[in-house]
């Protein structure tokens, strides 16, 4: 069920040639399939968590601006690539 959605995300990331991806997920969303599928497609990019709300938010890079944001919400079955989404800084 998740595979086609993740596959579409990977296809979009690869087409954009975006090297800096922000990842916006909840604690129970799956990021590993995205990492693995990107690797299998030969996509070289750096993925960083953004909009973190737990105690690890203090580790966020203050000046990180990705060229695209991947938003994954498995409960809502929402998977999208948001080009050049501004990142709020803590």
Short mmCIF file of N, CA and C in Angstrom, two decimals:
data_model
loop_
_atom_site.label_atom_id
_atom_site.label_comp_id
_atom_site.label_asym_id
_atom_site.label_seq_id
_atom_site.Cartn_x
_atom_site.Cartn_y
_atom_site.Cartn_z
N UNK A 1 0.82 -1.20 0.00
CA UNK A 1 0.00 0.00 0.00
C UNK A 1 0.87 1.27 0.00
N UNK A 2 1.96 1.27 0.76
CA UNK A 2 2.84 2.43 0.81
C UNK A 2 3.77 2.52 -0.39
N UNK A 3 4.08 1.39 -0.97
CA UNK A 3 5.09 1.33 -2.02
C UNK A 3 4.83 2.31 -3.17
N UNK A 4 3.64 2.34 -3.77
CA UNK A 4 3.43 3.27 -4.89
C UNK A 4 3.62 4.74 -4.50
N UNK A 5 3.20 5.10 -3.30
CA UNK A 5 3.36 6.49 -2.86
C UNK A 5 4.83 6.85 -2.67
N UNK A 6 5.58 5.96 -2.03
CA UNK A 6 7.01 6.20 -1.83
C UNK A 6 7.74 6.20 -3.17
N UNK A 7 7.32 5.31 -4.06
CA UNK A 7 7.93 5.24 -5.38
C UNK A 7 7.73 6.56 -6.13
N UNK A 8 6.56 7.15 -6.01
CA UNK A 8 6.28 8.43 -6.65
C UNK A 8 7.15 9.54 -6.04
N UNK A 9 7.31 9.54 -4.73
CA UNK A 9 8.19 10.52 -4.08
C UNK A 9 9.61 10.42 -4.61
N UNK A 10 10.12 9.21 -4.70
CA UNK A 10 11.49 9.00 -5.19
C UNK A 10 11.62 9.49 -6.63
N UNK A 11 10.63 9.21 -7.43
CA UNK A 11 10.64 9.65 -8.82
C UNK A 11 10.70 11.18 -8.90
N UNK A 12 9.92 11.86 -8.08
CA UNK A 12 9.90 13.32 -8.06
C UNK A 12 11.23 13.90 -7.58
N UNK A 13 11.79 13.31 -6.53
CA UNK A 13 13.08 13.78 -6.00
C UNK A 13 14.17 13.61 -7.05
N UNK A 14 14.18 12.45 -7.70
CA UNK A 14 15.18 12.18 -8.72
C UNK A 14 15.06 13.18 -9.87
N UNK A 15 13.83 13.47 -10.29
CA UNK A 15 13.61 14.40 -11.40
C UNK A 15 14.06 15.82 -11.06
N UNK A 16 13.89 16.22 -9.81
CA UNK A 16 14.26 17.57 -9.39
C UNK A 16 15.77 17.71 -9.16
N UNK A 17 16.47 16.59 -9.03
CA UNK A 17 17.91 16.61 -8.76
C UNK A 17 18.21 17.44 -7.51
N UNK A 18 17.38 17.28 -6.54
CA UNK A 18 17.52 18.02 -5.29
C UNK A 18 18.49 17.27 -4.37
N UNK A 19 19.51 17.95 -3.90
CA UNK A 19 20.53 17.31 -3.07
C UNK A 19 20.30 17.50 -1.57
N UNK A 20 19.39 18.38 -1.20
CA UNK A 20 19.10 18.66 0.21
C UNK A 20 17.60 18.50 0.44
N UNK A 21 17.22 17.43 1.14
CA UNK A 21 15.82 17.12 1.38
C UNK A 21 15.50 17.29 2.85
N UNK A 22 14.46 18.04 3.14
CA UNK A 22 13.94 18.13 4.50
C UNK A 22 12.89 17.05 4.66
N UNK A 23 12.90 16.35 5.78
CA UNK A 23 11.95 15.27 6.03
C UNK A 23 11.05 15.65 7.19
N UNK A 24 9.77 15.74 6.93
CA UNK A 24 8.79 16.12 7.95
C UNK A 24 7.88 14.92 8.20
N UNK A 25 8.09 14.25 9.33
CA UNK A 25 7.32 13.05 9.65
C UNK A 25 6.95 13.06 11.13
N UNK A 26 6.02 12.19 11.47
CA UNK A 26 5.66 11.97 12.87
C UNK A 26 6.48 10.81 13.41
N UNK A 27 6.38 10.57 14.70
CA UNK A 27 7.23 9.57 15.34
C UNK A 27 7.00 8.16 14.82
N UNK A 28 5.81 7.86 14.29
CA UNK A 28 5.52 6.51 13.85
C UNK A 28 5.45 6.36 12.33
N UNK A 29 5.90 7.37 11.60
CA UNK A 29 5.94 7.28 10.14
C UNK A 29 7.24 6.61 9.70
N UNK A 30 7.20 6.01 8.55
CA UNK A 30 8.33 5.20 8.08
C UNK A 30 9.21 5.99 7.14
N UNK A 31 10.44 6.18 7.53
CA UNK A 31 11.38 6.86 6.65
C UNK A 31 12.34 5.89 5.97
N UNK A 32 12.58 4.73 6.57
CA UNK A 32 13.55 3.80 6.00
C UNK A 32 13.23 3.41 4.56
N UNK A 33 11.97 3.11 4.21
CA UNK A 33 11.70 2.76 2.81
C UNK A 33 12.11 3.87 1.84
N UNK A 34 11.94 5.13 2.24
CA UNK A 34 12.33 6.25 1.40
C UNK A 34 13.85 6.26 1.20
N UNK A 35 14.59 6.12 2.28
CA UNK A 35 16.06 6.09 2.20
C UNK A 35 16.51 4.97 1.26
N UNK A 36 15.94 3.79 1.47
CA UNK A 36 16.35 2.61 0.71
C UNK A 36 16.01 2.75 -0.78
N UNK A 37 14.82 3.26 -1.06
CA UNK A 37 14.40 3.41 -2.45
C UNK A 37 15.23 4.48 -3.16
N UNK A 38 15.57 5.55 -2.46
CA UNK A 38 16.45 6.57 -3.05
C UNK A 38 17.81 5.96 -3.37
N UNK A 39 18.34 5.20 -2.43
CA UNK A 39 19.64 4.55 -2.64
C UNK A 39 19.58 3.59 -3.83
N UNK A 40 18.52 2.81 -3.93
CA UNK A 40 18.38 1.86 -5.02
C UNK A 40 18.28 2.54 -6.38
N UNK A 41 17.78 3.77 -6.41
CA UNK A 41 17.66 4.53 -7.65
C UNK A 41 18.91 5.37 -7.95
N UNK A 42 19.91 5.27 -7.08
CA UNK A 42 21.14 6.01 -7.28
C UNK A 42 21.03 7.50 -6.98
N UNK A 43 20.02 7.88 -6.21
CA UNK A 43 19.82 9.29 -5.87
C UNK A 43 20.75 9.66 -4.71
N UNK A 44 21.60 10.63 -4.96
CA UNK A 44 22.54 11.09 -3.94
C UNK A 44 21.97 12.38 -3.34
N UNK A 45 21.51 12.30 -2.11
CA UNK A 45 20.98 13.49 -1.46
C UNK A 45 21.18 13.37 0.05
N UNK A 46 21.11 14.50 0.69
CA UNK A 46 21.20 14.54 2.14
C UNK A 46 19.80 14.78 2.67
N UNK A 47 19.38 13.96 3.63
CA UNK A 47 18.04 14.09 4.20
C UNK A 47 18.18 14.45 5.67
N UNK A 48 17.48 15.51 6.05
CA UNK A 48 17.49 15.96 7.45
C UNK A 48 16.07 16.14 7.93
N UNK A 49 15.85 15.77 9.18
CA UNK A 49 14.54 15.98 9.80
C UNK A 49 14.33 17.47 10.05
N UNK A 50 13.14 17.94 9.75
CA UNK A 50 12.79 19.34 9.99
C UNK A 50 11.48 19.39 10.77
N UNK A 51 11.20 20.55 11.31
CA UNK A 51 9.96 20.76 12.07
C UNK A 51 9.82 19.73 13.19
N UNK A 52 10.93 19.40 13.82
CA UNK A 52 10.94 18.43 14.91
C UNK A 52 10.32 19.07 16.15
N UNK A 53 9.46 18.31 16.82
CA UNK A 53 8.76 18.86 17.99
C UNK A 53 9.14 18.19 19.30
N UNK A 54 9.95 17.14 19.25
CA UNK A 54 10.33 16.48 20.49
C UNK A 54 11.63 17.08 21.03
N UNK A 55 12.20 16.45 22.04
CA UNK A 55 13.39 16.99 22.70
C UNK A 55 14.63 17.07 21.81
N UNK A 56 14.64 16.36 20.71
CA UNK A 56 15.80 16.42 19.80
C UNK A 56 15.81 17.68 18.94
N UNK A 57 14.80 18.50 19.04
CA UNK A 57 14.75 19.72 18.22
C UNK A 57 15.93 20.64 18.52
N UNK A 58 16.53 20.51 19.69
CA UNK A 58 17.69 21.34 20.02
C UNK A 58 18.91 21.00 19.16
N UNK A 59 18.87 19.87 18.47
CA UNK A 59 19.98 19.46 17.60
C UNK A 59 19.83 19.96 16.16
N UNK A 60 18.71 20.62 15.88
CA UNK A 60 18.43 21.07 14.51
C UNK A 60 19.45 22.11 14.06
N UNK A 61 19.77 22.06 12.77
CA UNK A 61 20.63 23.07 12.17
C UNK A 61 19.82 24.35 11.98
N UNK A 62 20.32 25.44 12.45
CA UNK A 62 19.56 26.69 12.40
C UNK A 62 19.47 27.29 10.99
N UNK A 63 20.46 27.06 10.17
CA UNK A 63 20.48 27.67 8.84
C UNK A 63 20.25 26.65 7.73
N UNK A 64 19.53 25.61 8.01
CA UNK A 64 19.29 24.57 7.00
C UNK A 64 18.06 24.92 6.17
N UNK A 65 18.26 25.06 4.87
CA UNK A 65 17.16 25.32 3.95
C UNK A 65 17.21 24.31 2.82
N UNK A 66 16.38 23.28 2.88
CA UNK A 66 16.39 22.27 1.82
C UNK A 66 15.77 22.80 0.54
N UNK A 67 16.09 22.16 -0.57
CA UNK A 67 15.47 22.56 -1.84
C UNK A 67 14.09 21.93 -2.00
N UNK A 68 13.77 20.95 -1.17
CA UNK A 68 12.44 20.35 -1.16
C UNK A 68 12.20 19.69 0.19
N UNK A 69 10.93 19.54 0.52
CA UNK A 69 10.53 18.89 1.76
C UNK A 69 9.66 17.69 1.42
N UNK A 70 9.97 16.56 2.05
CA UNK A 70 9.12 15.39 1.93
C UNK A 70 8.28 15.32 3.19
N UNK A 71 6.97 15.33 3.01
CA UNK A 71 6.04 15.23 4.13
C UNK A 71 5.37 13.87 4.05
N UNK A 72 5.55 13.10 5.12
CA UNK A 72 4.97 11.76 5.18
C UNK A 72 4.04 11.69 6.38
N UNK A 73 2.81 11.29 6.13
CA UNK A 73 1.83 11.10 7.19
C UNK A 73 1.11 9.79 6.87
N UNK A 74 1.58 8.70 7.46
CA UNK A 74 1.02 7.39 7.14
C UNK A 74 -0.41 7.23 7.62
N UNK A 75 -0.77 7.86 8.73
CA UNK A 75 -2.14 7.75 9.22
C UNK A 75 -3.13 8.40 8.26
N UNK A 76 -2.77 9.54 7.73
CA UNK A 76 -3.64 10.24 6.78
C UNK A 76 -3.43 9.75 5.36
N UNK A 77 -2.46 8.86 5.19
CA UNK A 77 -2.08 8.36 3.85
C UNK A 77 -1.74 9.53 2.93
N UNK A 78 -0.91 10.42 3.46
CA UNK A 78 -0.48 11.59 2.70
C UNK A 78 1.03 11.54 2.53
N UNK A 79 1.47 11.61 1.28
CA UNK A 79 2.88 11.56 0.95
C UNK A 79 3.12 12.59 -0.13
N UNK A 80 3.90 13.62 0.16
CA UNK A 80 4.09 14.62 -0.87
C UNK A 80 5.46 15.26 -0.80
N UNK A 81 5.88 15.76 -1.94
CA UNK A 81 7.11 16.51 -2.08
C UNK A 81 6.72 17.97 -2.24
N UNK A 82 7.23 18.81 -1.38
CA UNK A 82 6.91 20.23 -1.40
C UNK A 82 8.17 20.97 -1.83
N UNK A 83 8.20 21.48 -3.07
CA UNK A 83 9.40 22.18 -3.55
C UNK A 83 9.67 23.48 -2.79
N UNK A 84 10.93 23.68 -2.44
CA UNK A 84 11.40 24.93 -1.84
C UNK A 84 10.52 25.44 -0.72
N UNK A 85 10.11 24.56 0.15
CA UNK A 85 9.32 24.92 1.32
C UNK A 85 10.22 25.61 2.34
N UNK A 86 9.88 26.78 2.81
CA UNK A 86 10.71 27.41 3.83
C UNK A 86 10.67 26.62 5.13
N UNK A 87 11.78 26.59 5.80
CA UNK A 87 11.90 25.86 7.06
C UNK A 87 11.92 26.84 8.20
N UNK A 88 11.04 26.65 9.17
CA UNK A 88 11.06 27.55 10.33
C UNK A 88 12.25 27.19 11.20
N UNK A 89 12.84 28.18 11.77
CA UNK A 89 14.03 27.97 12.59
C UNK A 89 13.66 28.08 14.06
N UNK A 90 14.22 27.17 14.88
CA UNK A 90 13.90 27.18 16.31
C UNK A 90 14.39 28.44 17.01
#
